[in-house]
Amino acid sequence: MREKEASPGQETAGGEGRRTRRHDPRRRERVLDAALDVLARDGVAGITHRKVAARADVPLGSVTYHFASLTELCARAFARYVQQRITEYGALLAEVTSREELIDVLVDQVREVPSRHRSAILGFELRLAALRDPALRALTQEWSRSSREALARLTGPETAARLDALLEGMIMHTLLSTEREPREVTRAAIMQTLGRASRSGT
Protein backbone atom coordinates (compact mmCIF):
# COMPACT_ATOMS: atom_id res chain seq x y z
CA MET A 1 0.00 0.00 0.00
CA ARG A 2 1.25 3.47 -0.83
CA GLU A 3 2.20 5.87 1.89
CA LYS A 4 -0.28 8.59 2.75
CA GLU A 5 0.59 12.22 2.06
CA ALA A 6 2.67 13.73 4.82
CA SER A 7 0.84 15.83 7.38
CA PRO A 8 1.66 19.51 8.05
CA GLY A 9 4.98 19.91 9.81
CA GLN A 10 6.30 16.49 8.73
CA GLU A 11 10.02 16.39 8.08
CA THR A 12 11.11 16.69 4.44
CA ALA A 13 13.69 14.51 2.71
CA GLY A 14 16.35 17.10 3.50
CA GLY A 15 15.89 16.50 7.21
CA GLU A 16 14.54 19.91 8.20
CA GLY A 17 11.07 20.40 9.59
CA ARG A 18 8.97 22.39 7.15
CA ARG A 19 5.26 22.94 6.71
CA THR A 20 3.85 20.77 3.93
CA ARG A 21 2.28 22.63 1.04
CA ARG A 22 -1.46 21.99 1.36
CA HIS A 23 -2.41 23.25 -2.10
CA ASP A 24 0.09 22.04 -4.67
CA PRO A 25 -1.75 20.88 -7.82
CA ARG A 26 1.52 20.58 -9.79
CA ARG A 27 3.33 18.50 -7.19
CA ARG A 28 3.31 15.36 -9.32
CA GLU A 29 4.83 17.26 -12.26
CA ARG A 30 7.42 18.86 -10.01
CA VAL A 31 8.38 15.45 -8.68
CA LEU A 32 8.82 14.16 -12.25
CA ASP A 33 10.95 17.17 -13.19
CA ALA A 34 13.04 16.62 -10.06
CA ALA A 35 13.43 12.95 -11.02
CA LEU A 36 14.73 14.01 -14.43
CA ASP A 37 17.26 16.29 -12.72
CA VAL A 38 18.47 13.41 -10.57
CA LEU A 39 18.58 11.05 -13.56
CA ALA A 40 20.69 13.55 -15.48
CA ARG A 41 23.04 14.00 -12.53
CA ASP A 42 23.29 10.48 -11.08
CA GLY A 43 21.87 8.18 -13.76
CA VAL A 44 19.33 5.40 -13.39
CA ALA A 45 21.67 3.52 -11.06
CA GLY A 46 21.89 6.48 -8.68
CA ILE A 47 18.29 7.62 -8.39
CA THR A 48 16.40 7.18 -5.09
CA HIS A 49 13.05 8.39 -3.77
CA ARG A 50 14.91 10.41 -1.15
CA LYS A 51 17.09 12.24 -3.69
CA VAL A 52 14.05 13.11 -5.76
CA ALA A 53 12.16 14.36 -2.70
CA ALA A 54 15.06 16.57 -1.72
CA ARG A 55 15.37 17.95 -5.24
CA ALA A 56 11.62 18.65 -5.46
CA ASP A 57 11.55 20.04 -1.89
CA VAL A 58 8.66 17.79 -0.88
CA PRO A 59 8.23 15.18 1.87
CA LEU A 60 9.57 11.73 1.04
CA GLY A 61 6.09 10.29 1.55
CA SER A 62 4.78 12.57 -1.17
CA VAL A 63 7.09 10.97 -3.74
CA THR A 64 6.25 7.41 -2.74
CA TYR A 65 2.55 8.29 -2.65
CA HIS A 66 2.60 9.22 -6.33
CA PHE A 67 5.23 6.68 -7.42
CA ALA A 68 5.45 3.57 -5.27
CA SER A 69 8.48 2.10 -7.04
CA LEU A 70 11.60 3.57 -8.59
CA THR A 71 10.79 1.67 -11.78
CA GLU A 72 7.48 3.50 -12.06
CA LEU A 73 9.07 6.84 -11.19
CA CYS A 74 11.78 6.47 -13.84
CA ALA A 75 9.31 5.29 -16.48
CA ARG A 76 6.96 8.22 -15.88
CA ALA A 77 9.83 10.71 -15.78
CA PHE A 78 11.31 9.42 -19.03
CA ALA A 79 7.85 9.48 -20.64
CA ARG A 80 7.52 13.14 -19.66
CA TYR A 81 10.96 13.85 -21.10
CA VAL A 82 10.17 12.10 -24.41
CA GLN A 83 6.93 14.02 -24.86
CA GLN A 84 8.75 17.28 -24.20
CA ARG A 85 11.41 16.45 -26.75
CA ILE A 86 8.85 15.34 -29.36
CA THR A 87 6.96 18.61 -28.95
CA GLU A 88 10.10 20.76 -29.08
CA TYR A 89 11.58 18.99 -32.11
CA GLY A 90 8.31 19.01 -34.00
CA ALA A 91 7.86 22.73 -33.39
CA LEU A 92 11.45 23.41 -34.45
CA LEU A 93 11.15 21.58 -37.76
CA ALA A 94 7.67 22.93 -38.44
CA GLU A 95 9.25 26.34 -39.03
CA VAL A 96 11.71 25.02 -41.62
CA THR A 97 10.79 25.84 -45.21
CA SER A 98 13.96 25.12 -47.20
CA ARG A 99 16.85 22.71 -47.48
CA GLU A 100 19.33 25.33 -46.29
CA GLU A 101 17.22 26.11 -43.25
CA LEU A 102 17.02 22.40 -42.45
CA ILE A 103 20.80 22.02 -42.67
CA ASP A 104 21.36 25.00 -40.37
CA VAL A 105 18.84 23.70 -37.82
CA LEU A 106 20.38 20.22 -37.76
CA VAL A 107 23.92 21.56 -37.51
CA ASP A 108 22.82 23.67 -34.54
CA GLN A 109 21.22 20.61 -32.93
CA VAL A 110 24.64 18.95 -32.90
CA ARG A 111 26.73 22.03 -32.17
CA GLU A 112 24.56 23.24 -29.29
CA VAL A 113 24.74 19.98 -27.34
CA PRO A 114 26.95 21.53 -24.60
CA SER A 115 24.22 24.09 -23.89
CA ARG A 116 21.63 21.30 -23.82
CA HIS A 117 23.78 18.97 -21.73
CA ARG A 118 20.98 17.90 -19.36
CA SER A 119 18.64 16.99 -22.20
CA ALA A 120 21.32 15.13 -24.14
CA ILE A 121 22.41 13.16 -21.09
CA LEU A 122 18.80 12.18 -20.37
CA GLY A 123 18.38 10.95 -23.91
CA PHE A 124 21.27 8.55 -23.62
CA GLU A 125 20.35 7.51 -20.07
CA LEU A 126 16.97 6.51 -21.49
CA ARG A 127 18.52 4.56 -24.34
CA LEU A 128 20.90 2.76 -21.99
CA ALA A 129 18.08 1.83 -19.61
CA ALA A 130 15.93 0.73 -22.55
CA LEU A 131 18.48 -1.94 -23.44
CA ARG A 132 17.30 -3.85 -20.36
CA ASP A 133 13.69 -2.67 -20.08
CA PRO A 134 11.22 -3.40 -22.91
CA ALA A 135 8.77 -0.84 -21.50
CA LEU A 136 11.34 1.90 -21.90
CA ARG A 137 12.22 0.59 -25.35
CA ALA A 138 8.68 1.44 -26.40
CA LEU A 139 9.44 5.05 -25.44
CA THR A 140 12.63 5.16 -27.51
CA GLN A 141 10.76 3.73 -30.49
CA GLU A 142 8.02 6.32 -30.12
CA TRP A 143 10.64 9.08 -29.96
CA SER A 144 12.51 7.79 -33.03
CA ARG A 145 9.30 7.36 -35.01
CA SER A 146 8.16 10.90 -34.19
CA SER A 147 11.57 12.41 -35.02
CA ARG A 148 11.70 10.62 -38.36
CA GLU A 149 8.17 11.67 -39.23
CA ALA A 150 9.05 15.30 -38.53
CA LEU A 151 12.16 15.01 -40.72
CA ALA A 152 10.34 13.09 -43.45
CA ARG A 153 8.08 16.07 -44.10
CA LEU A 154 11.18 17.77 -45.50
CA THR A 155 13.32 14.89 -46.74
CA GLY A 156 11.25 11.79 -47.39
CA PRO A 157 11.21 8.70 -45.12
CA GLU A 158 14.42 6.99 -46.24
CA THR A 159 16.59 10.08 -45.89
CA ALA A 160 14.87 10.91 -42.60
CA ALA A 161 15.87 7.54 -41.15
CA ARG A 162 19.49 8.02 -42.18
CA LEU A 163 19.58 11.57 -40.84
CA ASP A 164 18.05 10.54 -37.54
CA ALA A 165 20.68 7.83 -37.05
CA LEU A 166 23.48 10.23 -38.04
CA LEU A 167 22.30 12.91 -35.63
CA GLU A 168 22.14 10.47 -32.70
CA GLY A 169 25.70 9.38 -33.38
CA MET A 170 27.01 12.90 -33.82
CA ILE A 171 25.32 14.11 -30.63
CA MET A 172 26.88 11.23 -28.67
CA HIS A 173 30.27 12.04 -30.20
CA THR A 174 29.88 15.69 -29.18
CA LEU A 175 29.03 14.68 -25.61
CA LEU A 176 32.06 12.43 -25.29
CA SER A 177 34.64 14.33 -27.30
CA THR A 178 37.23 16.50 -25.57
CA GLU A 179 37.81 18.46 -28.78
CA ARG A 180 34.99 20.22 -30.57
CA GLU A 181 34.50 19.26 -34.21
CA PRO A 182 34.61 22.19 -36.68
CA ARG A 183 31.18 23.38 -37.79
CA GLU A 184 32.12 22.76 -41.44
CA VAL A 185 32.73 19.06 -40.72
CA THR A 186 29.34 18.69 -39.03
CA ARG A 187 27.66 20.52 -41.89
CA ALA A 188 29.38 18.42 -44.56
CA ALA A 189 28.26 15.16 -42.91
CA ILE A 190 24.65 16.33 -42.74
CA MET A 191 24.71 17.59 -46.33
CA GLN A 192 26.14 14.30 -47.57
CA THR A 193 23.43 12.31 -45.79
CA LEU A 194 20.72 14.69 -46.93
CA GLY A 195 21.77 14.42 -50.56
CA ARG A 196 21.39 16.89 -53.36
CA ALA A 197 17.74 17.73 -52.85
CA SER A 198 15.10 17.42 -50.17
CA ARG A 199 11.39 16.89 -50.48
CA SER A 200 10.89 20.66 -50.12
CA GLY A 201 12.29 20.93 -53.61
CA THR A 202 14.88 23.58 -52.80
PDB file of C-alpha atoms in Angstrom:
ATOM      1  CA  MET A   1       0.000   0.000   0.000  1.00  0.00           C
ATOM      2  CA  ARG A   2       1.251   3.466  -0.830  1.00  0.00           C
ATOM      3  CA  GLU A   3       2.197   5.870   1.890  1.00  0.00           C
ATOM      4  CA  LYS A   4      -0.282   8.590   2.753  1.00  0.00           C
ATOM      5  CA  GLU A   5       0.591  12.221   2.056  1.00  0.00           C
ATOM      6  CA  ALA A   6       2.672  13.727   4.818  1.00  0.00           C
ATOM      7  CA  SER A   7       0.845  15.834   7.376  1.00  0.00           C
ATOM      8  CA  PRO A   8       1.663  19.507   8.049  1.00  0.00           C
ATOM      9  CA  GLY A   9       4.983  19.905   9.810  1.00  0.00           C
ATOM     10  CA  GLN A  10       6.297  16.493   8.735  1.00  0.00           C
ATOM     11  CA  GLU A  11      10.023  16.394   8.083  1.00  0.00           C
ATOM     12  CA  THR A  12      11.107  16.686   4.442  1.00  0.00           C
ATOM     13  CA  ALA A  13      13.690  14.515   2.715  1.00  0.00           C
ATOM     14  CA  GLY A  14      16.347  17.101   3.498  1.00  0.00           C
ATOM     15  CA  GLY A  15      15.894  16.497   7.208  1.00  0.00           C
ATOM     16  CA  GLU A  16      14.541  19.906   8.197  1.00  0.00           C
ATOM     17  CA  GLY A  17      11.071  20.399   9.586  1.00  0.00           C
ATOM     18  CA  ARG A  18       8.965  22.393   7.154  1.00  0.00           C
ATOM     19  CA  ARG A  19       5.264  22.935   6.708  1.00  0.00           C
ATOM     20  CA  THR A  20       3.848  20.774   3.933  1.00  0.00           C
ATOM     21  CA  ARG A  21       2.284  22.627   1.038  1.00  0.00           C
ATOM     22  CA  ARG A  22      -1.464  21.993   1.360  1.00  0.00           C
ATOM     23  CA  HIS A  23      -2.412  23.246  -2.103  1.00  0.00           C
ATOM     24  CA  ASP A  24       0.093  22.037  -4.671  1.00  0.00           C
ATOM     25  CA  PRO A  25      -1.753  20.885  -7.823  1.00  0.00           C
ATOM     26  CA  ARG A  26       1.516  20.581  -9.793  1.00  0.00           C
ATOM     27  CA  ARG A  27       3.327  18.499  -7.191  1.00  0.00           C
ATOM     28  CA  ARG A  28       3.306  15.359  -9.325  1.00  0.00           C
ATOM     29  CA  GLU A  29       4.830  17.256 -12.264  1.00  0.00           C
ATOM     30  CA  ARG A  30       7.425  18.864 -10.005  1.00  0.00           C
ATOM     31  CA  VAL A  31       8.381  15.447  -8.683  1.00  0.00           C
ATOM     32  CA  LEU A  32       8.816  14.164 -12.249  1.00  0.00           C
ATOM     33  CA  ASP A  33      10.955  17.175 -13.187  1.00  0.00           C
ATOM     34  CA  ALA A  34      13.041  16.615 -10.062  1.00  0.00           C
ATOM     35  CA  ALA A  35      13.425  12.951 -11.018  1.00  0.00           C
ATOM     36  CA  LEU A  36      14.734  14.012 -14.425  1.00  0.00           C
ATOM     37  CA  ASP A  37      17.256  16.293 -12.724  1.00  0.00           C
ATOM     38  CA  VAL A  38      18.468  13.409 -10.568  1.00  0.00           C
ATOM     39  CA  LEU A  39      18.583  11.048 -13.556  1.00  0.00           C
ATOM     40  CA  ALA A  40      20.687  13.555 -15.483  1.00  0.00           C
ATOM     41  CA  ARG A  41      23.041  14.004 -12.528  1.00  0.00           C
ATOM     42  CA  ASP A  42      23.294  10.476 -11.076  1.00  0.00           C
ATOM     43  CA  GLY A  43      21.874   8.176 -13.757  1.00  0.00           C
ATOM     44  CA  VAL A  44      19.331   5.400 -13.392  1.00  0.00           C
ATOM     45  CA  ALA A  45      21.673   3.517 -11.061  1.00  0.00           C
ATOM     46  CA  GLY A  46      21.886   6.475  -8.685  1.00  0.00           C
ATOM     47  CA  ILE A  47      18.285   7.625  -8.387  1.00  0.00           C
ATOM     48  CA  THR A  48      16.402   7.185  -5.086  1.00  0.00           C
ATOM     49  CA  HIS A  49      13.055   8.387  -3.774  1.00  0.00           C
ATOM     50  CA  ARG A  50      14.911  10.410  -1.151  1.00  0.00           C
ATOM     51  CA  LYS A  51      17.090  12.239  -3.690  1.00  0.00           C
ATOM     52  CA  VAL A  52      14.046  13.115  -5.756  1.00  0.00           C
ATOM     53  CA  ALA A  53      12.158  14.357  -2.703  1.00  0.00           C
ATOM     54  CA  ALA A  54      15.064  16.570  -1.717  1.00  0.00           C
ATOM     55  CA  ARG A  55      15.370  17.949  -5.242  1.00  0.00           C
ATOM     56  CA  ALA A  56      11.616  18.654  -5.463  1.00  0.00           C
ATOM     57  CA  ASP A  57      11.551  20.038  -1.891  1.00  0.00           C
ATOM     58  CA  VAL A  58       8.664  17.786  -0.877  1.00  0.00           C
ATOM     59  CA  PRO A  59       8.235  15.175   1.870  1.00  0.00           C
ATOM     60  CA  LEU A  60       9.575  11.731   1.043  1.00  0.00           C
ATOM     61  CA  GLY A  61       6.089  10.291   1.553  1.00  0.00           C
ATOM     62  CA  SER A  62       4.782  12.566  -1.171  1.00  0.00           C
ATOM     63  CA  VAL A  63       7.093  10.969  -3.739  1.00  0.00           C
ATOM     64  CA  THR A  64       6.252   7.405  -2.742  1.00  0.00           C
ATOM     65  CA  TYR A  65       2.553   8.295  -2.651  1.00  0.00           C
ATOM     66  CA  HIS A  66       2.597   9.217  -6.333  1.00  0.00           C
ATOM     67  CA  PHE A  67       5.232   6.679  -7.418  1.00  0.00           C
ATOM     68  CA  ALA A  68       5.451   3.567  -5.270  1.00  0.00           C
ATOM     69  CA  SER A  69       8.480   2.100  -7.035  1.00  0.00           C
ATOM     70  CA  LEU A  70      11.600   3.566  -8.591  1.00  0.00           C
ATOM     71  CA  THR A  71      10.786   1.666 -11.778  1.00  0.00           C
ATOM     72  CA  GLU A  72       7.482   3.505 -12.064  1.00  0.00           C
ATOM     73  CA  LEU A  73       9.070   6.836 -11.193  1.00  0.00           C
ATOM     74  CA  CYS A  74      11.776   6.466 -13.842  1.00  0.00           C
ATOM     75  CA  ALA A  75       9.312   5.286 -16.478  1.00  0.00           C
ATOM     76  CA  ARG A  76       6.961   8.223 -15.876  1.00  0.00           C
ATOM     77  CA  ALA A  77       9.831  10.710 -15.782  1.00  0.00           C
ATOM     78  CA  PHE A  78      11.307   9.417 -19.026  1.00  0.00           C
ATOM     79  CA  ALA A  79       7.851   9.478 -20.638  1.00  0.00           C
ATOM     80  CA  ARG A  80       7.519  13.139 -19.660  1.00  0.00           C
ATOM     81  CA  TYR A  81      10.962  13.851 -21.105  1.00  0.00           C
ATOM     82  CA  VAL A  82      10.169  12.104 -24.410  1.00  0.00           C
ATOM     83  CA  GLN A  83       6.925  14.022 -24.856  1.00  0.00           C
ATOM     84  CA  GLN A  84       8.751  17.284 -24.196  1.00  0.00           C
ATOM     85  CA  ARG A  85      11.408  16.453 -26.753  1.00  0.00           C
ATOM     86  CA  ILE A  86       8.853  15.341 -29.357  1.00  0.00           C
ATOM     87  CA  THR A  87       6.957  18.607 -28.951  1.00  0.00           C
ATOM     88  CA  GLU A  88      10.097  20.761 -29.081  1.00  0.00           C
ATOM     89  CA  TYR A  89      11.577  18.989 -32.114  1.00  0.00           C
ATOM     90  CA  GLY A  90       8.307  19.009 -34.002  1.00  0.00           C
ATOM     91  CA  ALA A  91       7.858  22.726 -33.389  1.00  0.00           C
ATOM     92  CA  LEU A  92      11.449  23.415 -34.448  1.00  0.00           C
ATOM     93  CA  LEU A  93      11.150  21.579 -37.761  1.00  0.00           C
ATOM     94  CA  ALA A  94       7.667  22.927 -38.438  1.00  0.00           C
ATOM     95  CA  GLU A  95       9.247  26.344 -39.027  1.00  0.00           C
ATOM     96  CA  VAL A  96      11.713  25.019 -41.623  1.00  0.00           C
ATOM     97  CA  THR A  97      10.789  25.842 -45.212  1.00  0.00           C
ATOM     98  CA  SER A  98      13.957  25.125 -47.200  1.00  0.00           C
ATOM     99  CA  ARG A  99      16.849  22.707 -47.484  1.00  0.00           C
ATOM    100  CA  GLU A 100      19.327  25.334 -46.294  1.00  0.00           C
ATOM    101  CA  GLU A 101      17.224  26.112 -43.246  1.00  0.00           C
ATOM    102  CA  LEU A 102      17.020  22.402 -42.449  1.00  0.00           C
ATOM    103  CA  ILE A 103      20.795  22.020 -42.674  1.00  0.00           C
ATOM    104  CA  ASP A 104      21.357  25.003 -40.375  1.00  0.00           C
ATOM    105  CA  VAL A 105      18.837  23.698 -37.823  1.00  0.00           C
ATOM    106  CA  LEU A 106      20.382  20.221 -37.763  1.00  0.00           C
ATOM    107  CA  VAL A 107      23.920  21.560 -37.510  1.00  0.00           C
ATOM    108  CA  ASP A 108      22.819  23.668 -34.542  1.00  0.00           C
ATOM    109  CA  GLN A 109      21.222  20.609 -32.934  1.00  0.00           C
ATOM    110  CA  VAL A 110      24.638  18.950 -32.900  1.00  0.00           C
ATOM    111  CA  ARG A 111      26.734  22.033 -32.168  1.00  0.00           C
ATOM    112  CA  GLU A 112      24.563  23.238 -29.292  1.00  0.00           C
ATOM    113  CA  VAL A 113      24.745  19.983 -27.336  1.00  0.00           C
ATOM    114  CA  PRO A 114      26.945  21.529 -24.596  1.00  0.00           C
ATOM    115  CA  SER A 115      24.215  24.092 -23.886  1.00  0.00           C
ATOM    116  CA  ARG A 116      21.627  21.300 -23.820  1.00  0.00           C
ATOM    117  CA  HIS A 117      23.777  18.972 -21.733  1.00  0.00           C
ATOM    118  CA  ARG A 118      20.976  17.903 -19.358  1.00  0.00           C
ATOM    119  CA  SER A 119      18.641  16.995 -22.197  1.00  0.00           C
ATOM    120  CA  ALA A 120      21.319  15.134 -24.143  1.00  0.00           C
ATOM    121  CA  ILE A 121      22.411  13.155 -21.086  1.00  0.00           C
ATOM    122  CA  LEU A 122      18.799  12.183 -20.370  1.00  0.00           C
ATOM    123  CA  GLY A 123      18.381  10.949 -23.914  1.00  0.00           C
ATOM    124  CA  PHE A 124      21.274   8.548 -23.615  1.00  0.00           C
ATOM    125  CA  GLU A 125      20.349   7.515 -20.067  1.00  0.00           C
ATOM    126  CA  LEU A 126      16.970   6.513 -21.486  1.00  0.00           C
ATOM    127  CA  ARG A 127      18.525   4.560 -24.340  1.00  0.00           C
ATOM    128  CA  LEU A 128      20.904   2.760 -21.987  1.00  0.00           C
ATOM    129  CA  ALA A 129      18.080   1.829 -19.612  1.00  0.00           C
ATOM    130  CA  ALA A 130      15.932   0.734 -22.554  1.00  0.00           C
ATOM    131  CA  LEU A 131      18.481  -1.942 -23.440  1.00  0.00           C
ATOM    132  CA  ARG A 132      17.299  -3.850 -20.355  1.00  0.00           C
ATOM    133  CA  ASP A 133      13.693  -2.671 -20.079  1.00  0.00           C
ATOM    134  CA  PRO A 134      11.218  -3.397 -22.906  1.00  0.00           C
ATOM    135  CA  ALA A 135       8.767  -0.841 -21.502  1.00  0.00           C
ATOM    136  CA  LEU A 136      11.344   1.905 -21.902  1.00  0.00           C
ATOM    137  CA  ARG A 137      12.217   0.586 -25.353  1.00  0.00           C
ATOM    138  CA  ALA A 138       8.679   1.438 -26.397  1.00  0.00           C
ATOM    139  CA  LEU A 139       9.445   5.053 -25.440  1.00  0.00           C
ATOM    140  CA  THR A 140      12.634   5.162 -27.511  1.00  0.00           C
ATOM    141  CA  GLN A 141      10.763   3.730 -30.487  1.00  0.00           C
ATOM    142  CA  GLU A 142       8.019   6.319 -30.123  1.00  0.00           C
ATOM    143  CA  TRP A 143      10.640   9.078 -29.959  1.00  0.00           C
ATOM    144  CA  SER A 144      12.511   7.794 -33.029  1.00  0.00           C
ATOM    145  CA  ARG A 145       9.300   7.359 -35.005  1.00  0.00           C
ATOM    146  CA  SER A 146       8.163  10.895 -34.194  1.00  0.00           C
ATOM    147  CA  SER A 147      11.572  12.405 -35.023  1.00  0.00           C
ATOM    148  CA  ARG A 148      11.704  10.623 -38.358  1.00  0.00           C
ATOM    149  CA  GLU A 149       8.173  11.668 -39.228  1.00  0.00           C
ATOM    150  CA  ALA A 150       9.053  15.304 -38.527  1.00  0.00           C
ATOM    151  CA  LEU A 151      12.161  15.011 -40.720  1.00  0.00           C
ATOM    152  CA  ALA A 152      10.337  13.089 -43.446  1.00  0.00           C
ATOM    153  CA  ARG A 153       8.080  16.068 -44.104  1.00  0.00           C
ATOM    154  CA  LEU A 154      11.179  17.769 -45.501  1.00  0.00           C
ATOM    155  CA  THR A 155      13.321  14.886 -46.743  1.00  0.00           C
ATOM    156  CA  GLY A 156      11.252  11.790 -47.390  1.00  0.00           C
ATOM    157  CA  PRO A 157      11.207   8.701 -45.116  1.00  0.00           C
ATOM    158  CA  GLU A 158      14.422   6.991 -46.244  1.00  0.00           C
ATOM    159  CA  THR A 159      16.589  10.077 -45.893  1.00  0.00           C
ATOM    160  CA  ALA A 160      14.866  10.912 -42.599  1.00  0.00           C
ATOM    161  CA  ALA A 161      15.865   7.539 -41.150  1.00  0.00           C
ATOM    162  CA  ARG A 162      19.491   8.022 -42.185  1.00  0.00           C
ATOM    163  CA  LEU A 163      19.578  11.572 -40.844  1.00  0.00           C
ATOM    164  CA  ASP A 164      18.049  10.542 -37.539  1.00  0.00           C
ATOM    165  CA  ALA A 165      20.681   7.835 -37.051  1.00  0.00           C
ATOM    166  CA  LEU A 166      23.476  10.227 -38.045  1.00  0.00           C
ATOM    167  CA  LEU A 167      22.295  12.907 -35.628  1.00  0.00           C
ATOM    168  CA  GLU A 168      22.141  10.474 -32.705  1.00  0.00           C
ATOM    169  CA  GLY A 169      25.697   9.379 -33.382  1.00  0.00           C
ATOM    170  CA  MET A 170      27.009  12.904 -33.820  1.00  0.00           C
ATOM    171  CA  ILE A 171      25.316  14.105 -30.634  1.00  0.00           C
ATOM    172  CA  MET A 172      26.882  11.234 -28.673  1.00  0.00           C
ATOM    173  CA  HIS A 173      30.275  12.043 -30.195  1.00  0.00           C
ATOM    174  CA  THR A 174      29.883  15.694 -29.183  1.00  0.00           C
ATOM    175  CA  LEU A 175      29.031  14.679 -25.615  1.00  0.00           C
ATOM    176  CA  LEU A 176      32.056  12.425 -25.293  1.00  0.00           C
ATOM    177  CA  SER A 177      34.641  14.334 -27.296  1.00  0.00           C
ATOM    178  CA  THR A 178      37.234  16.500 -25.574  1.00  0.00           C
ATOM    179  CA  GLU A 179      37.806  18.463 -28.785  1.00  0.00           C
ATOM    180  CA  ARG A 180      34.989  20.223 -30.572  1.00  0.00           C
ATOM    181  CA  GLU A 181      34.504  19.264 -34.210  1.00  0.00           C
ATOM    182  CA  PRO A 182      34.606  22.189 -36.677  1.00  0.00           C
ATOM    183  CA  ARG A 183      31.180  23.380 -37.793  1.00  0.00           C
ATOM    184  CA  GLU A 184      32.121  22.759 -41.437  1.00  0.00           C
ATOM    185  CA  VAL A 185      32.726  19.064 -40.725  1.00  0.00           C
ATOM    186  CA  THR A 186      29.344  18.691 -39.032  1.00  0.00           C
ATOM    187  CA  ARG A 187      27.661  20.520 -41.886  1.00  0.00           C
ATOM    188  CA  ALA A 188      29.379  18.417 -44.558  1.00  0.00           C
ATOM    189  CA  ALA A 189      28.258  15.158 -42.914  1.00  0.00           C
ATOM    190  CA  ILE A 190      24.654  16.328 -42.739  1.00  0.00           C
ATOM    191  CA  MET A 191      24.713  17.589 -46.334  1.00  0.00           C
ATOM    192  CA  GLN A 192      26.141  14.297 -47.569  1.00  0.00           C
ATOM    193  CA  THR A 193      23.432  12.311 -45.793  1.00  0.00           C
ATOM    194  CA  LEU A 194      20.723  14.694 -46.935  1.00  0.00           C
ATOM    195  CA  GLY A 195      21.773  14.423 -50.560  1.00  0.00           C
ATOM    196  CA  ARG A 196      21.393  16.893 -53.360  1.00  0.00           C
ATOM    197  CA  ALA A 197      17.743  17.734 -52.850  1.00  0.00           C
ATOM    198  CA  SER A 198      15.099  17.424 -50.166  1.00  0.00           C
ATOM    199  CA  ARG A 199      11.389  16.894 -50.484  1.00  0.00           C
ATOM    200  CA  SER A 200      10.887  20.655 -50.116  1.00  0.00           C
ATOM    201  CA  GLY A 201      12.291  20.930 -53.610  1.00  0.00           C
ATOM    202  CA  THR A 202      14.884  23.583 -52.798  1.00  0.00           C
TER     203      THR A 202
END
